Coordinates of C-alpha atoms in Angstrom, one line a residue:
X429 CA -88.2 113.9 1.6
X430 CA -88.0 112.8 4.8
X431 CA -91.3 112.8 6.6
X432 CA -92.7 111.8 9.6
X433 CA -96.1 111.3 11.4
X434 CA -97.4 111.4 15.1
X435 CA -99.5 108.6 16.1
X436 CA -101.1 107.9 19.1
X437 CA -101.0 103.8 20.6
X438 CA -104.0 103.6 18.6
X439 CA -102.2 104.5 15.4
X440 CA -104.3 107.6 15.3
X441 CA -102.6 111.3 14.7
X442 CA -102.1 113.0 17.4
X443 CA -100.9 116.9 17.7
X444 CA -97.0 116.7 18.9
X445 CA -95.5 119.5 21.7
X446 CA -95.2 123.0 19.1
X447 CA -91.9 123.7 17.8
X448 CA -89.9 125.3 20.4
X449 CA -91.9 124.3 23.6
X450 CA -92.5 121.0 25.8
X451 CA -89.0 118.8 26.8
X452 CA -88.1 118.3 23.6
X453 CA -84.1 120.3 23.0
X454 CA -84.6 120.2 19.6
X455 CA -87.9 120.8 17.2
X456 CA -88.2 119.7 13.9
X457 CA -87.7 122.6 11.9
X458 CA -84.0 123.1 14.0
X459 CA -81.5 122.3 11.7
X460 CA -79.8 120.1 14.3
X461 CA -82.8 117.7 14.8
X462 CA -82.0 114.3 13.6
X463 CA -84.4 112.7 11.6
X464 CA -82.4 109.4 10.6
X465 CA -85.5 107.5 11.8
X466 CA -88.2 109.0 9.7
X467 CA -89.1 107.1 6.1
X468 CA -87.8 109.0 3.0
X469 CA -90.4 109.1 0.3
X470 CA -90.5 111.5 -3.0
X471 CA -93.2 114.0 -3.6
X472 CA -96.1 113.8 -4.3
X473 CA -97.4 112.5 -0.9
X474 CA -100.5 111.6 0.1
X475 CA -100.1 109.9 4.4
X476 CA -104.3 109.4 3.9
X477 CA -104.4 106.3 1.2
X478 CA -102.0 104.3 3.2
X479 CA -104.5 103.6 5.2
X480 CA -105.8 101.8 7.4
X481 CA -109.7 101.9 6.9
X482 CA -110.7 102.1 10.0
X483 CA -114.7 101.7 10.8
X484 CA -115.1 104.5 13.6
X485 CA -113.9 107.1 10.3
X486 CA -116.9 108.7 8.4
X487 CA -118.2 106.8 5.4
X488 CA -117.6 110.5 3.2
X489 CA -114.7 110.9 3.5
X490 CA -113.6 107.6 2.9
X491 CA -113.1 106.0 6.5
X492 CA -109.2 106.9 5.8
X493 CA -107.3 108.1 8.6
X494 CA -106.3 111.5 6.9
X495 CA -106.3 114.2 9.3
X496 CA -103.2 115.0 11.9
X497 CA -100.0 116.5 12.0
X498 CA -97.2 115.4 9.0
X499 CA -93.9 116.8 9.3
X500 CA -91.9 117.0 5.8
X501 CA -88.1 117.9 6.2
X502 CA -85.2 118.5 3.1
X503 CA -81.5 119.1 3.3
X504 CA -79.8 120.2 0.2
X505 CA -76.8 121.9 -0.5
X506 CA -76.7 125.4 -2.7
X507 CA -74.0 126.5 -4.7
X508 CA -72.0 130.1 -4.1
X509 CA -73.0 130.9 -7.7
X510 CA -76.5 131.2 -7.2
X511 CA -75.3 133.6 -3.8
X512 CA -77.8 136.7 -5.4
X513 CA -79.9 135.5 -7.4
X514 CA -84.0 134.4 -5.9
X515 CA -85.0 131.4 -5.0
X516 CA -88.8 130.2 -4.2
X517 CA -90.6 127.5 -3.3
X518 CA -93.3 126.9 -5.3
X519 CA -96.5 124.6 -4.0
X520 CA -98.8 122.9 -5.7
X521 CA -100.3 122.0 -3.1
X522 CA -100.5 121.1 0.5
X523 CA -102.8 119.8 3.0
X524 CA -102.9 122.0 4.8
X525 CA -102.4 124.9 7.4
X526 CA -98.5 124.8 6.5
X527 CA -96.1 125.8 7.9
X528 CA -92.8 126.3 6.2
X529 CA -88.9 126.7 8.5
X530 CA -85.8 127.8 6.5
X531 CA -82.4 127.1 8.4
X532 CA -84.6 127.2 11.5
X533 CA -86.1 130.5 10.6
X534 CA -89.8 130.6 9.5
X535 CA -90.0 131.7 6.2
X536 CA -94.0 131.4 5.9
X537 CA -97.1 130.0 5.9
X538 CA -100.3 129.1 4.4
X539 CA -103.6 128.3 6.1
X540 CA -105.7 126.6 2.7
X541 CA -105.1 123.4 1.6
X542 CA -106.6 123.7 -2.2
X543 CA -104.1 126.2 -3.0
X544 CA -101.3 126.5 -4.3
X545 CA -99.0 128.9 -3.0
X546 CA -94.8 130.5 -3.0
X547 CA -92.8 131.0 -0.4
X548 CA -89.4 133.4 -0.8
X549 CA -86.0 131.8 0.6
X550 CA -83.7 134.0 0.1
X551 CA -82.9 135.8 3.1
X552 CA -82.8 132.7 4.8
X553 CA -80.2 130.8 2.8
X554 CA -76.5 129.8 3.0
X555 CA -74.8 129.9 -0.1
X556 CA -72.9 126.9 -0.6
X557 CA -73.8 124.9 2.7
X558 CA -76.3 123.2 3.6
X559 CA -80.0 124.2 3.7
X560 CA -82.7 122.8 5.9
X561 CA -85.8 123.5 4.9
X562 CA -88.9 121.6 7.5
X563 CA -92.5 121.5 6.4
X564 CA -95.4 121.4 9.3
X565 CA -98.9 120.3 8.0
X566 CA -102.3 120.1 10.1
X567 CA -105.3 118.5 9.1
X568 CA -107.8 118.9 11.5
X569 CA -110.3 116.8 11.7
X570 CA -113.6 117.0 10.7
X571 CA -112.6 119.2 8.6
X572 CA -113.9 118.3 5.3
X573 CA -117.1 116.7 4.1
X574 CA -115.2 114.5 1.4
X575 CA -111.4 113.1 1.0
X576 CA -109.4 115.3 1.6
X577 CA -106.2 113.7 1.4
X578 CA -103.1 114.8 3.9
X579 CA -99.6 115.7 3.5
X580 CA -97.8 118.0 -0.2
X581 CA -99.9 116.5 -2.3
X582 CA -99.0 117.6 -5.2
X583 CA -95.3 119.0 -6.6
X584 CA -93.1 121.6 -5.3
X585 CA -90.6 122.9 -7.4
X586 CA -87.2 124.8 -6.0
X587 CA -87.4 128.1 -8.6
X588 CA -84.1 130.7 -8.9
X589 CA -84.5 134.0 -11.0
X590 CA -82.6 136.6 -11.1
X591 CA -83.2 139.2 -8.4
X592 CA -85.4 141.3 -11.2
X593 CA -87.9 138.9 -12.0
X594 CA -91.6 138.1 -13.6
X595 CA -93.4 137.4 -10.3
X596 CA -95.8 134.8 -8.9
X597 CA -98.0 134.2 -12.0
X598 CA -97.2 138.1 -13.1
X599 CA -98.7 137.3 -16.8
X600 CA -102.0 137.6 -17.4
X601 CA -103.4 137.1 -21.2
X602 CA -106.7 138.0 -22.2
X603 CA -108.5 138.5 -26.1
X604 CA -110.8 141.6 -25.7
X605 CA -110.6 141.6 -29.9
X606 CA -111.7 139.2 -32.1
X607 CA -112.2 138.6 -35.5
X608 CA -111.7 136.5 -38.9
X609 CA -108.9 139.2 -39.7
X610 CA -107.4 139.7 -36.5
X611 CA -107.6 139.2 -32.6
X612 CA -106.5 141.4 -30.2
X613 CA -104.1 140.1 -27.2
X614 CA -103.7 142.1 -24.4
X615 CA -100.9 141.4 -21.6
X616 CA -100.3 142.8 -17.9
X617 CA -96.9 141.8 -16.3
X618 CA -96.2 142.0 -13.2
X619 CA -92.0 142.6 -12.6
X620 CA -90.6 142.5 -9.6
X621 CA -87.0 142.6 -6.9
X622 CA -86.2 146.0 -8.7
X623 CA -86.4 147.8 -11.8
X624 CA -86.9 146.6 -14.9
X625 CA -85.6 148.6 -18.1
X626 CA -88.5 146.8 -20.7
X627 CA -90.8 144.0 -20.9
X628 CA -91.1 142.3 -24.8
X629 CA -93.3 139.9 -25.4
X630 CA -93.9 136.9 -28.8
X631 CA -96.7 135.4 -29.5
X632 CA -95.6 131.8 -31.2
X633 CA -98.3 129.5 -32.7
X634 CA -96.2 126.3 -32.6
X635 CA -92.0 127.3 -33.2
X636 CA -93.7 130.4 -35.4
X637 CA -93.5 134.1 -34.5
X638 CA -97.0 135.4 -35.5
X639 CA -97.4 139.0 -33.5
X640 CA -94.5 140.6 -31.2
X641 CA -94.4 144.3 -29.7
X642 CA -92.9 146.1 -26.7
X643 CA -95.4 146.6 -23.4
X644 CA -95.4 150.7 -21.6
X645 CA -94.7 150.6 -18.2
X646 CA -98.4 151.4 -16.1
X647 CA -97.2 151.6 -12.9
X648 CA -94.4 150.0 -10.7
X649 CA -93.3 147.0 -11.9
X650 CA -96.9 146.9 -13.9
X651 CA -96.5 147.1 -17.6
X652 CA -99.3 146.4 -20.1
X653 CA -99.1 146.1 -23.9
X654 CA -100.9 144.9 -26.9
X655 CA -100.8 142.8 -29.8
X656 CA -102.2 141.7 -33.4
X657 CA -102.0 138.0 -34.4
X658 CA -103.7 137.8 -38.0
X659 CA -106.5 135.5 -39.2
X660 CA -106.7 134.0 -35.7
X661 CA -107.1 130.3 -35.3
X662 CA -109.8 130.6 -32.1
X663 CA -110.0 128.6 -29.3
X664 CA -112.9 126.2 -29.4
X665 CA -114.4 122.9 -27.1
X666 CA -114.1 120.8 -30.0
X667 CA -110.6 122.3 -31.3
X668 CA -108.5 123.5 -28.2
X669 CA -106.3 125.3 -30.2
X670 CA -103.4 127.3 -28.3
X671 CA -100.5 129.7 -29.0
X672 CA -97.4 130.6 -26.7
X673 CA -97.0 133.8 -25.6
X674 CA -93.2 134.9 -24.5
X675 CA -92.1 137.6 -22.2
X676 CA -88.8 138.7 -21.7
X677 CA -87.7 141.0 -19.0
X678 CA -84.9 143.0 -19.3
X679 CA -82.9 145.2 -16.8
X680 CA -79.3 146.3 -16.9
X681 CA -79.1 145.9 -20.3
X682 CA -79.0 141.9 -19.8
X683 CA -81.6 139.4 -20.3
X684 CA -83.1 138.9 -16.6
X685 CA -85.9 136.7 -17.6
X686 CA -88.4 134.6 -19.2
X687 CA -91.3 133.5 -19.3
X688 CA -93.7 131.1 -21.7
X689 CA -97.4 131.2 -21.0
X690 CA -100.1 129.1 -23.4
X691 CA -102.9 130.7 -24.0
X692 CA -106.1 130.8 -26.0
X693 CA -108.0 133.5 -28.8
X694 CA -112.0 133.4 -27.9
X695 CA -114.3 135.7 -26.9
X696 CA -116.2 134.2 -23.6
X697 CA -119.4 136.1 -22.4
X698 CA -122.8 135.8 -20.8
X699 CA -125.4 137.0 -22.5
X700 CA -129.4 137.8 -21.2
X701 CA -132.0 135.2 -22.9
X702 CA -129.0 133.4 -24.7
X703 CA -126.1 132.0 -21.9
X704 CA -122.7 131.2 -22.3
X705 CA -121.3 132.5 -25.6
X706 CA -118.3 131.2 -26.8
X707 CA -117.1 133.0 -29.9
X708 CA -120.3 134.2 -30.6
X709 CA -121.8 131.0 -30.6
X710 CA -123.9 129.7 -27.8
X711 CA -122.6 126.5 -25.9
X712 CA -124.2 125.5 -23.4
X713 CA -122.1 124.1 -19.6
X714 CA -122.6 120.5 -19.3
X715 CA -119.9 120.9 -16.8
X716 CA -118.8 118.7 -12.9
X717 CA -117.9 119.3 -9.4
X718 CA -114.3 117.0 -10.1
X719 CA -112.8 116.7 -6.2
X720 CA -109.4 116.6 -6.8
X721 CA -108.3 113.0 -5.7
X722 CA -108.1 109.9 -7.8
X723 CA -110.3 107.5 -6.0
X724 CA -108.0 104.4 -5.0
X725 CA -104.3 106.6 -5.6
X726 CA -105.4 109.2 -3.5
X727 CA -104.9 112.5 -3.4
X728 CA -100.8 112.7 -4.6
X729 CA -101.1 113.5 -8.2
X730 CA -100.3 111.4 -11.2
X731 CA -100.1 112.9 -14.6
X732 CA -102.0 109.9 -16.2
X733 CA -104.8 108.7 -14.0
X734 CA -106.1 112.7 -14.3
X735 CA -105.4 112.7 -18.0
X736 CA -107.9 109.4 -17.7
X737 CA -110.3 111.2 -15.9
X738 CA -110.9 113.9 -18.2
X739 CA -111.1 111.1 -21.3
X740 CA -113.7 109.8 -19.4
X741 CA -115.7 112.9 -18.5
X742 CA -114.9 114.3 -22.4
X743 CA -117.0 110.6 -23.6
X744 CA -119.6 111.7 -21.2
X745 CA -120.3 115.1 -22.4
X746 CA -118.7 117.1 -20.4
X747 CA -117.3 120.1 -21.3
X748 CA -116.3 122.3 -18.1
X749 CA -114.7 121.4 -15.2
X750 CA -115.2 123.5 -11.5
X751 CA -112.0 124.6 -10.4

């Protein structure tokens, strides 16, 4: 990935000429733009934590220059054999006001910096040739009262699917009835890209299949299923047992897509005069609002640093995190 930030002589971010306007003959979103002077870097990336610290910036956002405009560009070659498939870019997090171009055409945008989002690349790609993706981010000054970070601060994934596939976040699992003898696992699946001929599910406990069944169409691209897990192991705060739901989509007599979804078997409700009840037992919520940055490491995600944060919070008695 190549990245450029636009700064004034004092090192403060400024807005560049809008793409396609002004005297610049070629804008950064254009595949012909020369980015050889830009620095190469790996994602995830947070430009704010790179500093420098500035006394004129507010304390609550770390006195770090996280605001301003940044561009990222990536050139890559797609094999001709990918033609006919659907391709997406999944952004786990980009701060903020992301605009995404593919081969010079604006493919999509996402304004909010704290959400994950998907951009459909398929209509804009050249198979068997080089493709260029350009991302423009704009962090407005005074838009945050804490340190938000800057840049593509979470992982970004290139997803390739069959034309008929499970939609983004298209599997929703819940356990509406749970008893000692059995639990009902209800699944709603959304497919897109054409007509699927069938959707099937398996519930796995480790590598063992403990329930299976087929879904029933409930509308265009909507499928409903109910499966029964015998002698379920419940998800508890102290013993968070997880099952895995395997969802398979068939189209044209062939397996078109498959997705694994981890889930816990449990009941959760709010009861008057009791409060939060998990699996029939009152549980006091000891929660925190833990901001997404990693202190001195900045906002660029680091798995072990996140694990460490959660371990420390758990040692303190925390059992819930606001997301």
